[in-house]
Amino acid sequence: MTFDEVLEKVPELKGYLINMPENLKNKFVVKIHPPGTIIHHQQSDLDVFGIVATGEHRVINIFENGNIFMIEKNEPIDFIGEVTIIAGMRQTSVTIETITESIIMYIPRSDFEEWIQKDIHFLYLVSQKIALKLYRSSSNRGAKLFYPPHFILLDYLIQYAQNEKISKDKIFILRKTREELHEELGISVKTLNRTIPKLKEDKVISITKGKISMTYEQYKLAAKIIKYYVKQDIKK
């Protein structure tokens, strides 16, 4: 896939590249990554900057004991390596892994550094994305420190159900393992193993073929339980 083909597929990108120096067009390398691809490892040298045109990816920390903590999940249009480069660091602090097939456009780090010095519009968009990630991350970390596990899990389920467009005639099924929930929520598997049966016992969730599920009535009940603790825009 070429640079022009990516722009044709994702026309929203043109708004990001309005003032891009013309000579950079031929320096982009387009790659299509399948799900589960490691874009870069934490503590590795960063030599390229990437623009994520399509596909979702997750930002994770992998600890020496093998445990994985997911910092955030990102959707396009997004960037790869912008935090490291703007911070003036040589090595990355996180690992990035694709969740779905992703089209990413890469240019050398030195070209990106020159680009943002000349293009205030693009620098603003990149900085805005960094600020949004920091805002979201600080909010999520605060919630994990303050709220008990069942509130964190219910809040997550409500948001996920909303994204899946839950309705009165549709049962929502969370197709995540407990290990994946541990990585995303920062709740230990042991705690999840205590929390999930208790929520099932309270009839807030169900288990369908080993997966957490919710009817519309359970979704509304979950919202009622956490409304005094977590502000939610609940779907009517």
PDB file of C-alpha atoms in Angstrom, residues 76-176:
ATOM      1  CA  PRO A  76      -7.058   5.772  14.988  1.00  0.00           C
ATOM      2  CA  ILE A  77      -6.082   8.330  14.030  1.00  0.00           C
ATOM      3  CA  ASP A  78      -3.190   8.073  16.472  1.00  0.00           C
ATOM      4  CA  PHE A  79       0.579   8.262  16.668  1.00  0.00           C
ATOM      5  CA  ILE A  80       3.435   5.932  17.549  1.00  0.00           C
ATOM      6  CA  GLY A  81       6.525   7.248  19.321  1.00  0.00           C
ATOM      7  CA  GLU A  82       5.406  10.856  19.743  1.00  0.00           C
ATOM      8  CA  VAL A  83       5.776  10.885  23.542  1.00  0.00           C
ATOM      9  CA  THR A  84       9.304   9.483  23.462  1.00  0.00           C
ATOM     10  CA  ILE A  85      10.449  11.843  20.721  1.00  0.00           C
ATOM     11  CA  ILE A  86       8.960  15.047  22.126  1.00  0.00           C
ATOM     12  CA  ALA A  87      10.306  14.114  25.563  1.00  0.00           C
ATOM     13  CA  GLY A  88      13.751  13.963  23.970  1.00  0.00           C
ATOM     14  CA  MET A  89      14.319  10.360  25.050  1.00  0.00           C
ATOM     15  CA  ARG A  90      16.192   7.763  23.057  1.00  0.00           C
ATOM     16  CA  GLN A  91      14.376   4.670  24.303  1.00  0.00           C
ATOM     17  CA  THR A  92      10.696   3.913  24.631  1.00  0.00           C
ATOM     18  CA  SER A  93       9.104   3.422  28.061  1.00  0.00           C
ATOM     19  CA  VAL A  94       6.256   1.145  26.908  1.00  0.00           C
ATOM     20  CA  THR A  95       5.466  -1.718  24.584  1.00  0.00           C
ATOM     21  CA  ILE A  96       2.868  -1.215  21.842  1.00  0.00           C
ATOM     22  CA  GLU A  97       0.919  -4.163  20.445  1.00  0.00           C
ATOM     23  CA  THR A  98      -1.753  -4.162  17.737  1.00  0.00           C
ATOM     24  CA  ILE A  99      -5.208  -5.412  18.725  1.00  0.00           C
ATOM     25  CA  THR A 100      -6.679  -5.419  15.223  1.00  0.00           C
ATOM     26  CA  GLU A 101      -5.103  -5.260  11.776  1.00  0.00           C
ATOM     27  CA  SER A 102      -3.452  -1.858  11.571  1.00  0.00           C
ATOM     28  CA  ILE A 103      -2.169   0.356   8.784  1.00  0.00           C
ATOM     29  CA  ILE A 104       0.695   2.494  10.065  1.00  0.00           C
ATOM     30  CA  MET A 105       2.735   5.049   8.125  1.00  0.00           C
ATOM     31  CA  TYR A 106       6.342   5.406   9.298  1.00  0.00           C
ATOM     32  CA  ILE A 107       8.959   8.089   8.736  1.00  0.00           C
ATOM     33  CA  PRO A 108      12.443   8.408  10.265  1.00  0.00           C
ATOM     34  CA  ARG A 109      12.535  10.061  13.666  1.00  0.00           C
ATOM     35  CA  SER A 110      14.812  12.843  12.418  1.00  0.00           C
ATOM     36  CA  ASP A 111      12.281  13.806   9.723  1.00  0.00           C
ATOM     37  CA  PHE A 112       9.459  13.948  12.269  1.00  0.00           C
ATOM     38  CA  GLU A 113      11.557  16.156  14.551  1.00  0.00           C
ATOM     39  CA  GLU A 114      12.235  18.529  11.649  1.00  0.00           C
ATOM     40  CA  TRP A 115       8.563  18.434  10.604  1.00  0.00           C
ATOM     41  CA  ILE A 116       7.111  19.541  13.949  1.00  0.00           C
ATOM     42  CA  GLN A 117       9.595  22.399  14.145  1.00  0.00           C
ATOM     43  CA  LYS A 118       8.201  23.771  10.887  1.00  0.00           C
ATOM     44  CA  ASP A 119       4.510  22.818  11.108  1.00  0.00           C
ATOM     45  CA  ILE A 120       2.721  24.322  14.121  1.00  0.00           C
ATOM     46  CA  HIS A 121      -0.609  22.842  12.986  1.00  0.00           C
ATOM     47  CA  PHE A 122       0.682  19.282  13.078  1.00  0.00           C
ATOM     48  CA  LEU A 123       2.578  19.913  16.317  1.00  0.00           C
ATOM     49  CA  TYR A 124      -0.677  21.127  17.877  1.00  0.00           C
ATOM     50  CA  LEU A 125      -2.547  17.964  16.815  1.00  0.00           C
ATOM     51  CA  VAL A 126       0.204  15.707  18.151  1.00  0.00           C
ATOM     52  CA  SER A 127       0.378  17.662  21.426  1.00  0.00           C
ATOM     53  CA  GLN A 128      -3.408  17.533  21.772  1.00  0.00           C
ATOM     54  CA  LYS A 129      -3.316  13.749  21.442  1.00  0.00           C
ATOM     55  CA  ILE A 130      -0.583  13.487  24.087  1.00  0.00           C
ATOM     56  CA  ALA A 131      -2.566  15.718  26.446  1.00  0.00           C
ATOM     57  CA  LEU A 132      -5.704  13.600  25.947  1.00  0.00           C
ATOM     58  CA  LYS A 133      -3.788  10.424  26.783  1.00  0.00           C
ATOM     59  CA  LEU A 134      -2.328  11.986  29.929  1.00  0.00           C
ATOM     60  CA  TYR A 135      -5.739  13.278  30.997  1.00  0.00           C
ATOM     61  CA  ARG A 136      -7.369   9.889  30.452  1.00  0.00           C
ATOM     62  CA  SER A 137      -4.529   8.028  32.142  1.00  0.00           C
ATOM     63  CA  SER A 138      -4.545  10.213  35.271  1.00  0.00           C
ATOM     64  CA  SER A 139      -8.312   9.875  35.558  1.00  0.00           C
ATOM     65  CA  ASN A 140      -8.171   6.091  35.220  1.00  0.00           C
ATOM     66  CA  ARG A 141      -5.339   5.753  37.732  1.00  0.00           C
ATOM     67  CA  GLY A 142      -7.248   7.818  40.253  1.00  0.00           C
ATOM     68  CA  ALA A 143     -10.306   5.611  39.861  1.00  0.00           C
ATOM     69  CA  LYS A 144      -8.253   2.441  40.359  1.00  0.00           C
ATOM     70  CA  LEU A 145      -6.786   3.817  43.573  1.00  0.00           C
ATOM     71  CA  PHE A 146     -10.067   5.101  44.986  1.00  0.00           C
ATOM     72  CA  TYR A 147     -12.835   2.708  43.937  1.00  0.00           C
ATOM     73  CA  PRO A 148     -13.250  -0.921  45.078  1.00  0.00           C
ATOM     74  CA  PRO A 149     -12.849  -3.689  42.453  1.00  0.00           C
ATOM     75  CA  HIS A 150     -16.552  -4.324  41.834  1.00  0.00           C
ATOM     76  CA  PHE A 151     -17.159  -0.661  40.978  1.00  0.00           C
ATOM     77  CA  ILE A 152     -14.190  -0.624  38.579  1.00  0.00           C
ATOM     78  CA  LEU A 153     -15.422  -3.796  36.888  1.00  0.00           C
ATOM     79  CA  LEU A 154     -19.016  -2.567  36.645  1.00  0.00           C
ATOM     80  CA  ASP A 155     -17.896   0.791  35.246  1.00  0.00           C
ATOM     81  CA  TYR A 156     -15.828  -1.062  32.636  1.00  0.00           C
ATOM     82  CA  LEU A 157     -18.763  -3.337  31.730  1.00  0.00           C
ATOM     83  CA  ILE A 158     -21.139  -0.397  31.378  1.00  0.00           C
ATOM     84  CA  GLN A 159     -18.792   1.449  29.040  1.00  0.00           C
ATOM     85  CA  TYR A 160     -18.111  -1.697  27.026  1.00  0.00           C
ATOM     86  CA  ALA A 161     -21.835  -2.451  26.762  1.00  0.00           C
ATOM     87  CA  GLN A 162     -22.464   1.100  25.531  1.00  0.00           C
ATOM     88  CA  ASN A 163     -19.775   0.695  22.864  1.00  0.00           C
ATOM     89  CA  GLU A 164     -21.456  -2.544  21.787  1.00  0.00           C
ATOM     90  CA  LYS A 165     -24.760  -0.651  21.553  1.00  0.00           C
ATOM     91  CA  ILE A 166     -26.586  -2.720  24.142  1.00  0.00           C
ATOM     92  CA  SER A 167     -30.380  -2.743  23.726  1.00  0.00           C
ATOM     93  CA  LYS A 168     -33.447  -4.298  25.310  1.00  0.00           C
ATOM     94  CA  ASP A 169     -33.421  -7.206  22.867  1.00  0.00           C
ATOM     95  CA  LYS A 170     -29.673  -7.851  22.903  1.00  0.00           C
ATOM     96  CA  ILE A 171     -27.564  -9.651  25.519  1.00  0.00           C
ATOM     97  CA  PHE A 172     -24.081  -8.196  25.871  1.00  0.00           C
ATOM     98  CA  ILE A 173     -21.243 -10.724  26.176  1.00  0.00           C
ATOM     99  CA  LEU A 174     -17.757  -9.610  27.199  1.00  0.00           C
ATOM    100  CA  ARG A 175     -15.371 -11.778  25.209  1.00  0.00           C
ATOM    101  CA  LYS A 176     -12.394 -11.208  27.490  1.00  0.00           C
TER     102      LYS A 176
END
